Short mmCIF file of C-alpha atoms in Angstrom, two decimals:
data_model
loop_
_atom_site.label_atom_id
_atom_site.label_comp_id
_atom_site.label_asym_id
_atom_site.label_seq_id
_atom_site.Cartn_x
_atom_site.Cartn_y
_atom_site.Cartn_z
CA UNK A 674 3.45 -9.01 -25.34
CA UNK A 675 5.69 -6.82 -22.72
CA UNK A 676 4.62 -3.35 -23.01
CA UNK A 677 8.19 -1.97 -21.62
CA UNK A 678 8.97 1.55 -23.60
CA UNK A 679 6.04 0.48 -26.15
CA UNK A 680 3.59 3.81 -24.59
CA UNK A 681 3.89 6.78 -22.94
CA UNK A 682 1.42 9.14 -20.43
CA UNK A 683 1.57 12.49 -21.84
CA UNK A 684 -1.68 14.02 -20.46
CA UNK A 685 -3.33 14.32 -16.91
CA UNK A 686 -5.84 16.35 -15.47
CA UNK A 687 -7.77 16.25 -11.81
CA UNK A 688 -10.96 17.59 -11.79
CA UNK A 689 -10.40 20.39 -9.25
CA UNK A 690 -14.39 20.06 -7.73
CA UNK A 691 -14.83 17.87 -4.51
CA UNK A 692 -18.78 19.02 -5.03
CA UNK A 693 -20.36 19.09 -8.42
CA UNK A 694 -24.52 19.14 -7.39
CA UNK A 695 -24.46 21.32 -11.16
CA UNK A 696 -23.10 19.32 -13.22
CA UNK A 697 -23.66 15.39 -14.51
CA UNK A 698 -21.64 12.41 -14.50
CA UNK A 699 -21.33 12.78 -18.28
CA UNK A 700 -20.53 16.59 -18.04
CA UNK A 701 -17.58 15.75 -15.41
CA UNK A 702 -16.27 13.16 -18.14
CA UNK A 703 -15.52 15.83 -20.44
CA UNK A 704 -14.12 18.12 -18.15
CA UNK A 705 -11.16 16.10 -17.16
CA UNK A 706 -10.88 14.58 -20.86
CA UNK A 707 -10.93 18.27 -22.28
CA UNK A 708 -8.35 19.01 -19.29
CA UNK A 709 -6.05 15.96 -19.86
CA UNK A 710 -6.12 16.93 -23.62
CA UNK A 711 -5.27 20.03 -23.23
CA UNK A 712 -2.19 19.05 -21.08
CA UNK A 713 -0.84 16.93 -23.70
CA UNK A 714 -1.01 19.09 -26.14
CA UNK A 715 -3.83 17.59 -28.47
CA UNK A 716 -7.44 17.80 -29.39
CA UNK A 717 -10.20 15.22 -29.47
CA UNK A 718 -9.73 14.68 -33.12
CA UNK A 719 -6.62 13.25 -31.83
CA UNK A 720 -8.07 10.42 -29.97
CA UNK A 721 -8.77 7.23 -31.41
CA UNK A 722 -8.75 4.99 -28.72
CA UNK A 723 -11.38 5.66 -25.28
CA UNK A 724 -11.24 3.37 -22.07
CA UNK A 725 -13.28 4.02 -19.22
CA UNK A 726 -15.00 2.02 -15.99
CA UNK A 727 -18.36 0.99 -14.67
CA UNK A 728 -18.36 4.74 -13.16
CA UNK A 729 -19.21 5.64 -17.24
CA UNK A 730 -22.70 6.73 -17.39
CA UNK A 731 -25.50 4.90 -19.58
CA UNK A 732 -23.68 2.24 -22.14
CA UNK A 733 -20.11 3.26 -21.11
CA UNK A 734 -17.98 4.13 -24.45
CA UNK A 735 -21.30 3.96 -26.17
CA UNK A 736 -22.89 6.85 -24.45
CA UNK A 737 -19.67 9.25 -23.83
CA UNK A 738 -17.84 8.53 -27.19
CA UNK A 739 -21.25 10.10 -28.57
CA UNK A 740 -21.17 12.74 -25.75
CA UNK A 741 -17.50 14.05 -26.36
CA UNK A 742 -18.02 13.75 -30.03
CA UNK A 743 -14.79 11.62 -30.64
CA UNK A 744 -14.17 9.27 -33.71
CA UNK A 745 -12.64 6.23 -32.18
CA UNK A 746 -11.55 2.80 -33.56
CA UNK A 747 -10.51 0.92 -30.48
CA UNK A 748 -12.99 0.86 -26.99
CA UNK A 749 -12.28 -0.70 -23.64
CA UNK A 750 -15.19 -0.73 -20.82
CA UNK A 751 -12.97 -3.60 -18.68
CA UNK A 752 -14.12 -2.51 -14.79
CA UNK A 753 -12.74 -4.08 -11.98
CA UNK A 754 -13.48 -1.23 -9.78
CA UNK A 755 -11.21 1.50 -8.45
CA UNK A 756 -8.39 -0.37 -10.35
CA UNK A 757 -9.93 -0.36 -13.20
CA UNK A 758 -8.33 3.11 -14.63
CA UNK A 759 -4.65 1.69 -13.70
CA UNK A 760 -5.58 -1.38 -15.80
CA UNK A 761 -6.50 0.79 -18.75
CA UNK A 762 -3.36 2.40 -18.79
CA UNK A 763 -2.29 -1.48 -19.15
CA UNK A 764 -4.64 -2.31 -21.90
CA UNK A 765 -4.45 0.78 -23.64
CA UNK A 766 -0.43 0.46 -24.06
CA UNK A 767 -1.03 -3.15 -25.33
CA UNK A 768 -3.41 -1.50 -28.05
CA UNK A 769 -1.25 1.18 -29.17
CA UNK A 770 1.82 -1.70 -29.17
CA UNK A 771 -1.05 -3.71 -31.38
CA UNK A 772 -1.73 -1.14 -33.62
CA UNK A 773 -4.92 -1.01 -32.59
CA UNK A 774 -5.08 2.98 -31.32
CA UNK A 775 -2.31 5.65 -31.43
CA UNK A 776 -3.75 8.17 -28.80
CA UNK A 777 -5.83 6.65 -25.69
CA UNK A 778 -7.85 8.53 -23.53
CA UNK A 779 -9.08 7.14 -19.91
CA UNK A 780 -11.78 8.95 -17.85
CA UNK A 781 -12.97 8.34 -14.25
CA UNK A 782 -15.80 10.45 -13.13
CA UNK A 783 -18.12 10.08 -10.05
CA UNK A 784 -21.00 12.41 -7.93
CA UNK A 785 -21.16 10.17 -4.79
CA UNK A 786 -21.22 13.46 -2.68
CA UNK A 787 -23.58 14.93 -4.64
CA UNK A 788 -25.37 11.93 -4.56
CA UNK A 789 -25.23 12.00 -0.88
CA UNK A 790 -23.93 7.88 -1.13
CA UNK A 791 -22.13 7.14 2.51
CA UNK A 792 -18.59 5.07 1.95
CA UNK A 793 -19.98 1.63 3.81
CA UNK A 794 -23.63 2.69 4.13
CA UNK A 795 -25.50 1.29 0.80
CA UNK A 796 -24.70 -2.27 -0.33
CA UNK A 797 -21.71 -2.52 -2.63
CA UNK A 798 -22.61 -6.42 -3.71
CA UNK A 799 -26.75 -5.21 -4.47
CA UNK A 800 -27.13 -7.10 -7.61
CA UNK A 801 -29.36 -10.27 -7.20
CA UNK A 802 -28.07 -12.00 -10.49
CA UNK A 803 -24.50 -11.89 -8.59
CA UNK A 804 -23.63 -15.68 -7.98
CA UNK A 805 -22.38 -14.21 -5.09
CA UNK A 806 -24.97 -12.34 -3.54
CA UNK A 807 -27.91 -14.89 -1.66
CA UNK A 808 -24.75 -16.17 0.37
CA UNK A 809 -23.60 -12.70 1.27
CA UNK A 810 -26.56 -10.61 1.36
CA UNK A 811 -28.18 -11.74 4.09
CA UNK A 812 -25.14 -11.10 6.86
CA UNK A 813 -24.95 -7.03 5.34
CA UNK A 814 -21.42 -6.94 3.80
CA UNK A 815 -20.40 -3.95 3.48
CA UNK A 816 -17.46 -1.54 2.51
CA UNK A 817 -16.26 -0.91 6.33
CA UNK A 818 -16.92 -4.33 7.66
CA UNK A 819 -14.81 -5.92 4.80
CA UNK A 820 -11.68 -3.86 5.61
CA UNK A 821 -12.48 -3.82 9.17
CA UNK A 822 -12.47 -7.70 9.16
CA UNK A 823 -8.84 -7.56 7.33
CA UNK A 824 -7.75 -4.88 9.46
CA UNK A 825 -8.79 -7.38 12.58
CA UNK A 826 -6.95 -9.68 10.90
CA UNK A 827 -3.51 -8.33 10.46
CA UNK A 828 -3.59 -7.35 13.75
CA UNK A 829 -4.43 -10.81 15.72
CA UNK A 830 -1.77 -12.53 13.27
CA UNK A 831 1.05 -10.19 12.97
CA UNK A 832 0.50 -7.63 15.84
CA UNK A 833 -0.17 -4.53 14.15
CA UNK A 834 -1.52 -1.84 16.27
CA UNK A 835 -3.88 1.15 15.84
CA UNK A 836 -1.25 3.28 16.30
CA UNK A 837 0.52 2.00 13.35
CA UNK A 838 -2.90 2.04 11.02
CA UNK A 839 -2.79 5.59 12.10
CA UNK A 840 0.63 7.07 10.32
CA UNK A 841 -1.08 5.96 7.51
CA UNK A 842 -3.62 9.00 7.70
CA UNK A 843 -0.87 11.57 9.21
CA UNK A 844 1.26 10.90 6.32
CA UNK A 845 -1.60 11.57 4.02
CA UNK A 846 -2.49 14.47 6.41
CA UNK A 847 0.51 15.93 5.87
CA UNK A 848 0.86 15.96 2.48
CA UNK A 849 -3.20 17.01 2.05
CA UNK A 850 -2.27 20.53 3.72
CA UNK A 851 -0.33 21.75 0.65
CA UNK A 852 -3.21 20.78 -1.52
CA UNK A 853 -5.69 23.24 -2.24
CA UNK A 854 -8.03 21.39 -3.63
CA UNK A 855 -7.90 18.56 -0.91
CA UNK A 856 -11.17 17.77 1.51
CA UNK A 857 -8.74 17.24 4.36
CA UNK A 858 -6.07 20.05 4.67
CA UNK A 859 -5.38 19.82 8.62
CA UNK A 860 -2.20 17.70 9.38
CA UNK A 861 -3.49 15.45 12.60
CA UNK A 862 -1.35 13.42 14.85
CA UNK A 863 -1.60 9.31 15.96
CA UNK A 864 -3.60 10.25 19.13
CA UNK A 865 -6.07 12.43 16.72
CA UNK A 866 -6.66 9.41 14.46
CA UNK A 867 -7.00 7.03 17.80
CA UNK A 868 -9.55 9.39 19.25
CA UNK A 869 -11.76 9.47 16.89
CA UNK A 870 -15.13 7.70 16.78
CA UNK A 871 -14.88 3.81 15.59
CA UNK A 872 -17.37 3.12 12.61
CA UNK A 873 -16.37 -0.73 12.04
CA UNK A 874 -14.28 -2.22 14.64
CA UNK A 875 -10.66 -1.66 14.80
CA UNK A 876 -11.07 0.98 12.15
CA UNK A 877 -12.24 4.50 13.14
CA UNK A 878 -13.38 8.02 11.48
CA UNK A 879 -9.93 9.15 10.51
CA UNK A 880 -8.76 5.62 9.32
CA UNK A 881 -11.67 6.08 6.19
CA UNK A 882 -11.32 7.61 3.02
CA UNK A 883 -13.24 11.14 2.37
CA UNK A 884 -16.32 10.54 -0.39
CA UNK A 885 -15.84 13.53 -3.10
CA UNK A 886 -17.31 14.28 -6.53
CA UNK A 887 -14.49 14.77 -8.93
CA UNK A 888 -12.58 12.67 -11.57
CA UNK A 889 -9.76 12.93 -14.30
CA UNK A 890 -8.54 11.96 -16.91
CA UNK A 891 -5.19 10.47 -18.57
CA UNK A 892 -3.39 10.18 -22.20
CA UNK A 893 -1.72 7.29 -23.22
CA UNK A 894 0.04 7.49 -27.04
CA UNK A 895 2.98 6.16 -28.95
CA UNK A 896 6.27 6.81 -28.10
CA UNK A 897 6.93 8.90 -31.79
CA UNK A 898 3.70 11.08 -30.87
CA UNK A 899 5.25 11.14 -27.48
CA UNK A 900 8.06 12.25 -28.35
CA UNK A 901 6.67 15.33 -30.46
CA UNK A 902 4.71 16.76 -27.97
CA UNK A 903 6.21 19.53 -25.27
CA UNK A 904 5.74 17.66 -22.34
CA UNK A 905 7.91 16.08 -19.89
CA UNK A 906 8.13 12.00 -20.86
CA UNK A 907 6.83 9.19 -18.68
CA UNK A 908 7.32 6.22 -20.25
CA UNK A 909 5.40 2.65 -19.65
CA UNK A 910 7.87 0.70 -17.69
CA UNK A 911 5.76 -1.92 -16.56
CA UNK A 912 2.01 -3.20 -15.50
CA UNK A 913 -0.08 -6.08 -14.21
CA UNK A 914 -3.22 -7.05 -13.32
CA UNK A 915 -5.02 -9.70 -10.85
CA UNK A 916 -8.62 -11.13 -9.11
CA UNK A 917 -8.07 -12.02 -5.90
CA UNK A 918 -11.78 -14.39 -4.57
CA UNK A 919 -12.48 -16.20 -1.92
CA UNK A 920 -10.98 -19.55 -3.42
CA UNK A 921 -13.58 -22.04 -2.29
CA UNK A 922 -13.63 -20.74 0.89
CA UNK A 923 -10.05 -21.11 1.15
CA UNK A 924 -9.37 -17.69 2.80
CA UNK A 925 -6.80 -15.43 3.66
CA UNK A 926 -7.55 -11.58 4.59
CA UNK A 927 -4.18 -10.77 4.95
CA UNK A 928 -2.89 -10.33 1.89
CA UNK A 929 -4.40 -8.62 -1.87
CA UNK A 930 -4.14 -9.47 -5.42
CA UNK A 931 -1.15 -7.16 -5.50
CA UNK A 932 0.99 -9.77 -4.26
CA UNK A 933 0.80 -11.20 -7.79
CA UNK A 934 0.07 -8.09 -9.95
CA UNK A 935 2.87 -6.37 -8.08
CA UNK A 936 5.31 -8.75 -8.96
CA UNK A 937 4.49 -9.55 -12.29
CA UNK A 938 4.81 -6.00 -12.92
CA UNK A 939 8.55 -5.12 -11.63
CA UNK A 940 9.33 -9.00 -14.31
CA UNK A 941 7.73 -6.65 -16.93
CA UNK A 942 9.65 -3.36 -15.84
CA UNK A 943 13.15 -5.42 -15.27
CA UNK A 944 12.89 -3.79 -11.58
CA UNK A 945 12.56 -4.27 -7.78
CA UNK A 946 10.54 -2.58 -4.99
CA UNK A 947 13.93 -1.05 -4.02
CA UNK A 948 14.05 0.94 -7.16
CA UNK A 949 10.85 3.19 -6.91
CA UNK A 950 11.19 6.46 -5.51
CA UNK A 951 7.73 7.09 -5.08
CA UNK A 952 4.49 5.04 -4.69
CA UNK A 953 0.90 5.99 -5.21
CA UNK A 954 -1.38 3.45 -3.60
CA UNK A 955 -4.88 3.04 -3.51
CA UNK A 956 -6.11 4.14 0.61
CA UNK A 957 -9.67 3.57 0.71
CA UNK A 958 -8.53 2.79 4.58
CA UNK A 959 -5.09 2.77 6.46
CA UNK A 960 -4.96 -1.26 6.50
CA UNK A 961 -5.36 -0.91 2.76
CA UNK A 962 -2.48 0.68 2.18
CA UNK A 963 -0.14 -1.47 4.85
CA UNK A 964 -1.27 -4.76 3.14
CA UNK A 965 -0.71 -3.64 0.04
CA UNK A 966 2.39 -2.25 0.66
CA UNK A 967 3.50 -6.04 1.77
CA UNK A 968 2.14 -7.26 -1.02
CA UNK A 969 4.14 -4.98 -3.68
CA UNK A 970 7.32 -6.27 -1.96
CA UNK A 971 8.28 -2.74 -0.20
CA UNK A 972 8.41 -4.70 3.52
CA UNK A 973 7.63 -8.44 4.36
CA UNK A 974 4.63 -9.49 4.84
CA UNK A 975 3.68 -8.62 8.17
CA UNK A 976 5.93 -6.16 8.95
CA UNK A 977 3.97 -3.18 7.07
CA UNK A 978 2.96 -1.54 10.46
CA UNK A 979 6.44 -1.27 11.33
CA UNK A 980 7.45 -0.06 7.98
CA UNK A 981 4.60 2.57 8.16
CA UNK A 982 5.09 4.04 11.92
CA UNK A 983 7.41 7.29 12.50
CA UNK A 984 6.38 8.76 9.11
CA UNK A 985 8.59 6.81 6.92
CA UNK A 986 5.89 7.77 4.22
CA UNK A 987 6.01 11.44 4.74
CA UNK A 988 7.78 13.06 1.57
CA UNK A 989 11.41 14.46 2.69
CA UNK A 990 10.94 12.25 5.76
CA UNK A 991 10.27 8.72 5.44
CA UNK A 992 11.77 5.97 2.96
CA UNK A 993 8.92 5.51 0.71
CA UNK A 994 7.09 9.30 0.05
CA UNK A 995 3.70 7.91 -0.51
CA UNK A 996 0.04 9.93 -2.19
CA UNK A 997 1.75 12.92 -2.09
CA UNK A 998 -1.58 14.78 -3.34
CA UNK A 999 -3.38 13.53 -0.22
CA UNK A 1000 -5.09 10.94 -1.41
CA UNK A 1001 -8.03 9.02 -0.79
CA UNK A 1002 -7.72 9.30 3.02
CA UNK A 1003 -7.40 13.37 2.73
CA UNK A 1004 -8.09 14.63 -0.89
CA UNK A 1005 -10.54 12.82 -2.86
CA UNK A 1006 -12.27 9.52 -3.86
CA UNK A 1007 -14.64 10.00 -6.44
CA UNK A 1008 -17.31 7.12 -7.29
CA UNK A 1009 -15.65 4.70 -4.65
CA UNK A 1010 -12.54 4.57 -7.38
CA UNK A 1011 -9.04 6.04 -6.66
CA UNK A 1012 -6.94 4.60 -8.89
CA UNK A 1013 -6.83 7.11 -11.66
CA UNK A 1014 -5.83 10.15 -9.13
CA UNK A 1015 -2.82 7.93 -8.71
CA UNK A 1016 -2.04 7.43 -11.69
CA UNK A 1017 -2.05 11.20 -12.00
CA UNK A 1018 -0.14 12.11 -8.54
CA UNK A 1019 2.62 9.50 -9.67
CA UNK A 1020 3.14 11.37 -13.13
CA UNK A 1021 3.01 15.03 -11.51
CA UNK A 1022 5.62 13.55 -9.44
CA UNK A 1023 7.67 12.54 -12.49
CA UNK A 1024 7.66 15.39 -14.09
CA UNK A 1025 8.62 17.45 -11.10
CA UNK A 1026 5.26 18.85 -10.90
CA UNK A 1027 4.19 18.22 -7.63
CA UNK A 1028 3.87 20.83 -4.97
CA UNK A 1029 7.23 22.23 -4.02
CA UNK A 1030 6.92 20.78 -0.33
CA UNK A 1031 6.12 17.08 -1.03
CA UNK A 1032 7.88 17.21 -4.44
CA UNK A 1033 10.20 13.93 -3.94
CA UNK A 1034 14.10 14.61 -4.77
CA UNK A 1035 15.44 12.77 -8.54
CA UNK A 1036 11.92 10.86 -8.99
CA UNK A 1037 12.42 8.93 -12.02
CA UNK A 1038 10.82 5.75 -10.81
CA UNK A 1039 7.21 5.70 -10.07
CA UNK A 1040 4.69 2.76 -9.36
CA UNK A 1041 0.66 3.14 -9.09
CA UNK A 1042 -1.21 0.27 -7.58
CA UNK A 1043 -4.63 0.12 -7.12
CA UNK A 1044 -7.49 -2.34 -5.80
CA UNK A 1045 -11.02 -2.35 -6.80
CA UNK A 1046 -13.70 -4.51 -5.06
CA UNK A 1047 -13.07 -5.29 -1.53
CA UNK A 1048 -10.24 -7.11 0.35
CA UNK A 1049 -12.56 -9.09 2.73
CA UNK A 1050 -14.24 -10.91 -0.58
CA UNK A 1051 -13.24 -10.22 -4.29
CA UNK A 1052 -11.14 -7.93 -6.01
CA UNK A 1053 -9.17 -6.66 -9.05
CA UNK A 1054 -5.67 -5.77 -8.60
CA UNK A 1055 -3.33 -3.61 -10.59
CA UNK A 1056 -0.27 -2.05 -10.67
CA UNK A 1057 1.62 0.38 -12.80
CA UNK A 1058 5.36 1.16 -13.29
CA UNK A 1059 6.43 4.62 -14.87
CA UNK A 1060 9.47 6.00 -15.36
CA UNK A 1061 10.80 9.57 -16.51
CA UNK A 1062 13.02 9.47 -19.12
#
C-alpha cells in the first residue's frame, strides 16, 4: 500500500526543557502531546490513534493512553530505537490509509539528564535474554566504541579525515546559536572540534551528541481533516523502513540500513536525492551523519567527507542545509532517540517556520532519516519524505 498524499503532519511540538529533574517521563509525554495538539488545532478527544517507542513508560500505550485520558481504537508500540518515531509517522499513515485511525498522535519523551545516564557509559545491549548479548557482553560494547569503530572504518577505506568529521559539528554549531532552547549555542570552528579531548578513538568531545531531557510530539491525520484545519500542509510524500545486523558475521561498518530505507522511500515519493531542499538526519556523532548521508544517495559512497567539508551543510551556505534546529550534536537528544526532533525541524522548515537565519529559501521538499540501535552491530533504519503543498 503506497502511502503517497494518503496523510498529512499537521501538529508538532518540542518540549522546550533540556532539564526536567520535576517532572516524570509520563508527565513530559503529555506536555508535548498537549503541545502538538494544540498546534494542530485539536483536542485529545480528537485522537484515535497513539504510537509511541520503548522510551514510553510502564506498558507503553497501555500506561499513557490511560495517563492522557484518550479513547483510542488503533495502538502502535513498534521500537526500533531513535528511528522508531520516523517509522510511526510510516505506520500511522498506513493506518489512517486503512481506516484504521483518522487522527494519530506520536510521543517521544526521555530524562537521561535527569537521570544522570552518560551517552556510551552504561551498556546499551544489558539484557541477558538478548540472543545477542553472551557474545557481545563480555568485550564492553558500547555506544562510542560502535561509532568509533565505523568512524575508523570510513577513514582507513575511503580516507576521510577528522577534519572532515568535524564540519559536521560546525554546521550544527552554527545553526544551534539561533536556537534558544539549544544545549550548544557557541558556533566552534574545525580546529575547536580537533582539539578537543578524544573519548573513543578517532572520535572526540565535540564529535558526540549532547544528552538532554526533553521530547515532542507529532500529528498525523487524513488529508480531509487536514485540509480543515488552519495550518500550513505537509503532506506524506514518502517513507521506509530497514534492520541492518551483522549478517552472519558478514560485515560491513561502512554503510547503514538507510541505504535501503532511503531508497525505497524516494520509489514511494516518485523522487531523487536531488530534489530535497532540506534534510534532517539523525547525528548521534559526525560519522553518523556522513554515512548516512551516502547512504540516502546525496554523495557516493565514500565521498561524504568531501561532500560535508567547507560548510556545504550550513543553511544559506552549503548545498544540502542540514538540522537546522541544532540537532543532536548541539540542541538535544532526549532518551538516546532523535528522530522525532527531526521530524519536527523538517516540518518547521516546511512551513517556513524555522528561525529567520537558517530558514532555507522555497523548502517544499523535506526528508527525515533516522537510525536507532547502533551502526557497529544492529539497527533500524527509517526515512521520511514530506512535502509542502
Amino acid at each position: 500500500m503506497s502511502i503517497n498524499g494518503q496523510a498529512y503532519i499537521v501538529g508538532a511540538y518540542e518540549h522546550p526543557t533540556r532539564k526536567a529533574p520535576d517532572k516524570s517521563l509520563a508527565q513530559l509525554h503529555a506536555e508535548v502531546a498537549f503541545g502538538a495538539l494544540a498546534d494542530a488545532g485539536l483536542s485529545k478527544d480528537d485522537v484515535d490513534g497513539y504510537f509511541c517507542g520503548g522510551d514510553a513508560p510502564g506498558t507503553g500505550p497501555l500506561s499513557l493512553v490511560e495517563y492522557m485520558n484518550l479513547k483510542v481504537r488503533h495502538a502502535d508500540s513498534t521500537n526500533v530505537g531513535g528511528s522508531s518515531y520516523i517509522l510511526h509517522v510510516n505506520h500511522a499513515a498506513q493506518a489512517i490509509a486503512a481506516g484504521k485511525c483518522n487522527i494519530a498522535l506520536i510521543t517521544l519523551a526521555g530524562r537521561p539528564r535527569s537521570e544522570s545516564q552518560q551517552k556510551g557509559a552504561p551498556q546499551r545491549i544489558d539484557n541477558p535474554v538478548q540472543p545477542d548479548f553472551p557474545w557481545e557482553q563480555p568485550f564492553g560494547m558500547t555506544t562510542l566504541n560502535a561509532y568509533a569503530m565505523c568512524a575508523m572504518r570510513h577513514m582507513h577505506q575511503f580516507g576521510t579525515t577528522p577534519e572532515q568529521l568535524a564540519w559536521v559539528k560546525v554546521a550544527a554549531s552554527h545553526h544551534a546559536q539561533h536556537n534558544p532552547n539549544a544545549m550548544l549555542r557557541d558556533v566552534v570552528t574545525v580546529e575547536d572540534v580537533a582539539s578537543s579531548p578524544v573519548i573513543a578513538d578517532p572520535l572526540r568531545r565535540l564529535d558526540c551528541c549532547v544528552i538532554s531531557d526533553g521530547g515532542g510530539a507529532v500529528i498525523v491525520t487524513r488529508p480531509e481533516i487536514a485540509r480543515s484545519l488552519k495550518r500550513p500542509l505537509v503532506k506524506v510524500r514518502g517513507a521506509a523502513e530497514a534492520i541492518k545486523h551483522l549478517a552472519g558475521g558478514d560485515v560491513d561498518l561502512t554503510y547503514s540500513g538507510g541505504a535501503r530505507s532511503g531508497a525505497l522511500a524516494f520509489e514511494e515519493a516518485k523522487l531523487t536525492p536531488s530534489d530535497i531542499k532540506y534534510v534532517s538526519v539523525y547525528d548521534s556523532f559526525t560519522i553518523t551523519v556522513i554515512i548516512q548521508l551516502e547512504d540516502l544517495g546525496f554523495c557516493k559512497k565514500g565521498e561524504g567527507g568531501r561532500f560535508v567539508a567547507d560548510g556545504n551543510l550550513i543553511s544559506g551556505i552549503g548545498k544540502l542545509p542540514f538540522n537546522t534546529d541544532g540537532g543532536g550534536l548541539c540542541n538535544n537528544h532526549p532518551n538516546h532517540r532523535g528522530g522525532m526532533t527531526k521530524i519536527i525541524e523538517a516540518v518547521r522548515q516546511l512551513r517556513g517556520e524555522a528561525h529567520p537565519a537558517v530558514q532555507v529559501a522555497n523548502c517544499d521538499l523535506a526528508m527525515a532519516h533516522g537510525t536507532g540501535g547502533l551502526l557497529g552491530t544492529r539497527h533500524g533504519s527509517a526515512s521520511l519524505i514530506l512535502e509542502r503543498e
